[in-house]
Coordinates of C-alpha atoms in Angstrom, one line a residue:
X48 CA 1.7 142.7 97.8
X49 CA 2.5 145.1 95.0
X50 CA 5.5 146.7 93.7
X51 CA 3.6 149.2 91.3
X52 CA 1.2 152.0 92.9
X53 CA -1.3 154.1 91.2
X54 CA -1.3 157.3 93.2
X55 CA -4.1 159.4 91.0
X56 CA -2.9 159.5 88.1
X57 CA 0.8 159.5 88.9
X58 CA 2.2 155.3 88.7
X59 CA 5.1 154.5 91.1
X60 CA 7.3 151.2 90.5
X61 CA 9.6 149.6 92.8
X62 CA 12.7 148.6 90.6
X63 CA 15.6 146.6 92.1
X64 CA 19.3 147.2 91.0
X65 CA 20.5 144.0 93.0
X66 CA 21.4 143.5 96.9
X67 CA 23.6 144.5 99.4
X68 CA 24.6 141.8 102.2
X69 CA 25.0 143.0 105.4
X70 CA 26.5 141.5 108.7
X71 CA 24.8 142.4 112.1
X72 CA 27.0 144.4 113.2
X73 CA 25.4 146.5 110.7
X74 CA 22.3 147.0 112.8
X75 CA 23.3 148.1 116.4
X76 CA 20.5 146.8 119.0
X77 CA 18.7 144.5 116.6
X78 CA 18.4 141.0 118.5
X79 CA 19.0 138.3 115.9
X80 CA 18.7 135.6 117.9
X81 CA 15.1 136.6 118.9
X82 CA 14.4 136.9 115.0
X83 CA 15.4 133.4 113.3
X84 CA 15.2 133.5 109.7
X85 CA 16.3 137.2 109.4
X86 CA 19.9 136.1 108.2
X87 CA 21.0 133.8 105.2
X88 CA 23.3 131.1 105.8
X89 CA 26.2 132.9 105.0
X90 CA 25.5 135.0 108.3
X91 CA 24.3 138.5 106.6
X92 CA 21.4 140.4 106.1
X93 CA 20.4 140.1 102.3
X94 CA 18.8 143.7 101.4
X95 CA 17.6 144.6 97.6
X96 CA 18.4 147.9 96.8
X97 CA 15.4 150.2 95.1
X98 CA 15.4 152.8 92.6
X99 CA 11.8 153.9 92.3
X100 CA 10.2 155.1 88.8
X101 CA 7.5 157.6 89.1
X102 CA 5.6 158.4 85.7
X103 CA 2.8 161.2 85.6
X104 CA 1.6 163.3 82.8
X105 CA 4.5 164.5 80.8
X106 CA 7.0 163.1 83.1
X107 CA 9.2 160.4 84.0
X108 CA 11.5 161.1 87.6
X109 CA 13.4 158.4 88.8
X110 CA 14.4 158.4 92.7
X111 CA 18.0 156.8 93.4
X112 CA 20.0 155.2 90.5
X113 CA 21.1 152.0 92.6
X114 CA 24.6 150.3 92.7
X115 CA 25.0 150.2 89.2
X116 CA 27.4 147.9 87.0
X117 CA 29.6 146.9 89.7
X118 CA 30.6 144.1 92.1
X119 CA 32.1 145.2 95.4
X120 CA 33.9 142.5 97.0
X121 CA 33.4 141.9 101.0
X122 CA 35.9 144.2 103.2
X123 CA 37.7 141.9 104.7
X124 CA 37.8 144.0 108.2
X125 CA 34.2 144.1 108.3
X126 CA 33.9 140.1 108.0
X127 CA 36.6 139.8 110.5
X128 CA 34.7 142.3 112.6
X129 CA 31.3 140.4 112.2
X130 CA 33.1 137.4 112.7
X131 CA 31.8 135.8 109.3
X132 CA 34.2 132.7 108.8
X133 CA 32.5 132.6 105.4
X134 CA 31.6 135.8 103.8
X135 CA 29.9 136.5 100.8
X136 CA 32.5 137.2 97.8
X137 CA 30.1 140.3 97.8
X138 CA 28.7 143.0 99.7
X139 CA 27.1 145.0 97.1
X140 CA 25.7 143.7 93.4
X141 CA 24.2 145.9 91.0
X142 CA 23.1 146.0 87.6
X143 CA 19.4 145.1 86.9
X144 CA 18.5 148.4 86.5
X145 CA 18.4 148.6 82.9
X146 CA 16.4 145.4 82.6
X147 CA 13.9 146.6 85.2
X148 CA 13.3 150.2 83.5
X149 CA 13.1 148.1 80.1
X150 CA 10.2 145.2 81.5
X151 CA 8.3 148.8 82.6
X152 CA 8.7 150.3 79.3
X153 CA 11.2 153.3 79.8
X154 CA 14.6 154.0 78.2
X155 CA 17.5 155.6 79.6
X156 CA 16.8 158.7 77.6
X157 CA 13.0 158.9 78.5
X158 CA 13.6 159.8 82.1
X159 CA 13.5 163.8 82.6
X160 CA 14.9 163.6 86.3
X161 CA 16.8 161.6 88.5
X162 CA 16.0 162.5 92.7
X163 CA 19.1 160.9 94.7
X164 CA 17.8 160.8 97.6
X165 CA 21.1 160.6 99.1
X166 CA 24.9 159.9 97.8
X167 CA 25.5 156.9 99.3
X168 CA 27.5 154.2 96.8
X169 CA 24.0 152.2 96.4
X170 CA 21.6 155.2 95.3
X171 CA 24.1 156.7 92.5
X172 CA 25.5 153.9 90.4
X173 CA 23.8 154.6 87.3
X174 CA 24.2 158.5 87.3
X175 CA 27.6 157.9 85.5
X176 CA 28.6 154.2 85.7
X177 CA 32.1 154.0 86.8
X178 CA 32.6 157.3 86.4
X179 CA 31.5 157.3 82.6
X180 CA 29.0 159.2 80.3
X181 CA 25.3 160.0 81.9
X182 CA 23.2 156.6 81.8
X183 CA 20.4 159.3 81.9
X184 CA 21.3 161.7 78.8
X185 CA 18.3 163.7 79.1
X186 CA 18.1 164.0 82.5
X187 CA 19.1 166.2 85.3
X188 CA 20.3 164.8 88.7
X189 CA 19.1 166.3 91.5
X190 CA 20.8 165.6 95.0
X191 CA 21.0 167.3 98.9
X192 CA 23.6 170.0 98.8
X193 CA 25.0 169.1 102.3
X194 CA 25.8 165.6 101.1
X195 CA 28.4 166.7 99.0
X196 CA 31.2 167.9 101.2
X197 CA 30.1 165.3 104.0
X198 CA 30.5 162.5 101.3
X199 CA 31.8 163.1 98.3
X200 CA 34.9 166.0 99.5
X201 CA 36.2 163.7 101.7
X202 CA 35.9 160.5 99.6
X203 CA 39.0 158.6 98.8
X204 CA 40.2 158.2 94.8
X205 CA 38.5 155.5 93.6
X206 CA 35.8 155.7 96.0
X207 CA 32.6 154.9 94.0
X208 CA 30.2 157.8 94.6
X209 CA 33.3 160.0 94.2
X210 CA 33.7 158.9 90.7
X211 CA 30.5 158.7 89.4
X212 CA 29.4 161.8 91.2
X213 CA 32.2 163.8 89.8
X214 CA 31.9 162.6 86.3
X215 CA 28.3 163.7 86.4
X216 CA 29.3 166.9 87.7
X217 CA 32.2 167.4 84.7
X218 CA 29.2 166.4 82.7
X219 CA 27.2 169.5 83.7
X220 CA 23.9 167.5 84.9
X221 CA 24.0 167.8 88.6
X222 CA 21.6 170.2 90.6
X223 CA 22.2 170.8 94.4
X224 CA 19.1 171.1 96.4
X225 CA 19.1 172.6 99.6
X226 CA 15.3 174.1 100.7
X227 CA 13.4 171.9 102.8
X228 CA 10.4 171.3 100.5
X229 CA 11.5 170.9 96.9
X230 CA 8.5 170.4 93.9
X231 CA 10.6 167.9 91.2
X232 CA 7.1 167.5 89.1
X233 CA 3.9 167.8 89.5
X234 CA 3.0 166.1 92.9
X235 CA 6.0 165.1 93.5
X236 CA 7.7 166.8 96.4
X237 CA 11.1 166.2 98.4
X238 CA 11.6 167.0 102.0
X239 CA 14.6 166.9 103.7
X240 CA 15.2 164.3 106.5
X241 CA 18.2 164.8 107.7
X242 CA 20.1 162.1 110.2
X243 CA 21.0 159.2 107.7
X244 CA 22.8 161.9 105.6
X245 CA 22.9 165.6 106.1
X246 CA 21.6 166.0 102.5
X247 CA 19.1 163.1 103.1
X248 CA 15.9 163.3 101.5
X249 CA 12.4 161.7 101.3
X250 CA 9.8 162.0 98.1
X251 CA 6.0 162.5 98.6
X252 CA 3.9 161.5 95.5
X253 CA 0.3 162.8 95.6
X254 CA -2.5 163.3 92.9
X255 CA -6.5 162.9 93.5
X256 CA -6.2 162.0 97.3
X257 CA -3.8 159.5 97.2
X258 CA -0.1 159.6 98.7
X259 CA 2.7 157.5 98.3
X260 CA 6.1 158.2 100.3
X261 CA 9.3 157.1 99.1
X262 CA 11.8 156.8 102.9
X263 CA 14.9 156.1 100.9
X264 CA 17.2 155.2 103.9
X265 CA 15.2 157.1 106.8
X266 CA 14.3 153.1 107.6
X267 CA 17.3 150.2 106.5
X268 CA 15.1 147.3 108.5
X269 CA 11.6 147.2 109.0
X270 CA 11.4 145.7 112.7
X271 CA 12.6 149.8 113.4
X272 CA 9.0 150.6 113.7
X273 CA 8.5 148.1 116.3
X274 CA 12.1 148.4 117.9
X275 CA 13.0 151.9 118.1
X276 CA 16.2 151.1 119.6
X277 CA 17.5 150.2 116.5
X278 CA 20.4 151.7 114.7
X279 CA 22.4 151.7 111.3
X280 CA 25.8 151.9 111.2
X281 CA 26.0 153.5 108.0
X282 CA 23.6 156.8 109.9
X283 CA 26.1 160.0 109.9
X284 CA 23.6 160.8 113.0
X285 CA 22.3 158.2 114.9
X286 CA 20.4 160.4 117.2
X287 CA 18.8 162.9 114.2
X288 CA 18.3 159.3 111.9
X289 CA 16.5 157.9 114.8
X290 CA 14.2 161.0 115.5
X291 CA 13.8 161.4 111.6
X292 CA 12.6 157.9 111.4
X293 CA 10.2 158.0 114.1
X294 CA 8.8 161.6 113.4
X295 CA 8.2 159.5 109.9
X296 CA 6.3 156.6 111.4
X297 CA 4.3 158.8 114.1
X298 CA 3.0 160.9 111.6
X299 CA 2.2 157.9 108.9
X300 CA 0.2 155.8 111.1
X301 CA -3.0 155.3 110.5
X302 CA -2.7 157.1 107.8
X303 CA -4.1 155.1 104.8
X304 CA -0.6 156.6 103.3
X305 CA 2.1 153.9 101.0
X306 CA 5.4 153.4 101.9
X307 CA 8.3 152.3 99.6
X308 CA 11.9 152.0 101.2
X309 CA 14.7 151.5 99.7
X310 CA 15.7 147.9 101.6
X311 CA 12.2 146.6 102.2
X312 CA 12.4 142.9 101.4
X313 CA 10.3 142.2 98.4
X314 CA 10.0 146.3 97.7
X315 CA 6.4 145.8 98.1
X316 CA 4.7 148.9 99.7
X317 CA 3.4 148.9 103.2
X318 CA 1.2 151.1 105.2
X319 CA 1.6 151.2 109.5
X320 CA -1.7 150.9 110.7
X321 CA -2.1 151.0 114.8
X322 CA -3.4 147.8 117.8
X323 CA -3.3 147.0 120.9
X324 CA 0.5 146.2 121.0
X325 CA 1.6 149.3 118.7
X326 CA 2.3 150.1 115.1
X327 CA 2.3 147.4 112.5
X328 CA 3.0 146.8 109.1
X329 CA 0.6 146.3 106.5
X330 CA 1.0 145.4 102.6
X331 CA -0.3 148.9 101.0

């Protein structure tokens, strides 16, 4: 298992902001009970949420900017809706990311790009905490177009990727992105995959042979690749995330090819090899 990849001569790190704990209501058509184990005794799905460093030769991209700073406490209409007679106090804590980019040896001001690969509340948190000054001062933030008016426009005040994606914008650092294939350094390259998100996209790292894809939310539980029945609430699409995410694992199979998602337990990076029974996971 390994949270740190050399692709050529391009390094990718898994780094973990904190977790998100989610009920099973969360995952439509996911049997629990044939899974034991899955949930924590407080009855949700404990999921870490991954901002991914990616360091090559004269620069340093980061792809999603976690939760950030913040505690969000547990909607009470989602417990009652889960039926959770004790929820967590939380459903999303953030705030290692600074620590993590410090044990890897990179300040705040080192990193040249941030890649959201979506605006969902757990991929922009450290863009402009609380809707403060760029963590990132030398970086610009680079984010699906489309997401914007189907996220952020209709947003409530106070909503969090509202705030922190609005202060970024009065700050002048956000870029909109809306071509399928978008270069952000050398061999690294977003593609749009839509169906999570409109403005959802994924990141392909390659150098000297060697490939590393980064899913972002294309894939919220890993028994989706054996299961592909399985949805996420959170999908603006169901039907477009759930041909996204098995266009994804069709053409990755067998591939020799690393995988990093953004809720894989243990952010370790897995390939999907093929048996008898169908695609399986593999540590990469």
């Amino acid at each position: 298992m390994s949270t740190t990849l050399k692709v050529g001569g391009i390094t990718v790190t898994a780094l973990n902001d904190g977790f998100n704990h989610l009920p099973k209501i969360a995952y439509a058509g996911l049997d629990f009970d044939a899974h034991p184990g899955l949930l924590h005794s407080d009855g949700t799905w404990h999921m870490p949420t991954a901002c991914y460093l990616v360091q090559g030769d004269g620069f340093t991209v980061l792809v999603d900017a976690g939760t950030g700073p913040v505690q969000l406490p547990y909607p009470p209409q989602m417990a009652a809706a889960a039926g959770l007679e004790h929820a967590p106090e939380f459903i999303a804590v953030g705030g290692a990311l600074p620590d993590e980019l410090a044990r890897a040896g990179v300040a705040p001001e080192d990193v040249d790009i941030v890649f959201l690969t979506h605006l969902h509340m757990d991929h922009v948190g450290w863009v402009a905490p609380n809707g403060g000054e760029p963590f990132f001062p030398n970086a610009r933030v680079l984010y699906g177009a489309a997401d914007w008016d189907a996220l952020i426009t209709p947003a409530p005040e106070g909503d969090l990727s509202r705030t922190v994606m609005e202060a970024a914008r009065a700050a002048g650092v956000l870029e909109p992105v809306e071509r399928a294939v978008v270069e952000i350094a050398p061999g690294v390259v977003a593609h749009h995959t839509p169906g999570h998100t409109p403005g959802h996209y994924t990141v392909q790292v390659s150098d000297a042979g060697q490939e590393v894809d980064l899913l972002g939310d294309t894939v919220q539980h890993p028994l989706m690749l054996t299961d592909r029945g399985i949805g996420f609430h959170a999908d603006a699409d169901g039907e477009e995330a759930r041909k996204t995410r098995d266009d994804l694992f069709d053409r990755f199979t067998g591939r020799g090819v690393a995988l990093g998602m953004s809720h894989q337990p243990g952010l370790d990076f897995k390939r999907i090899e093929s048996g008898e029974d169908g695609p399986y996971w593999v540590d990469a």
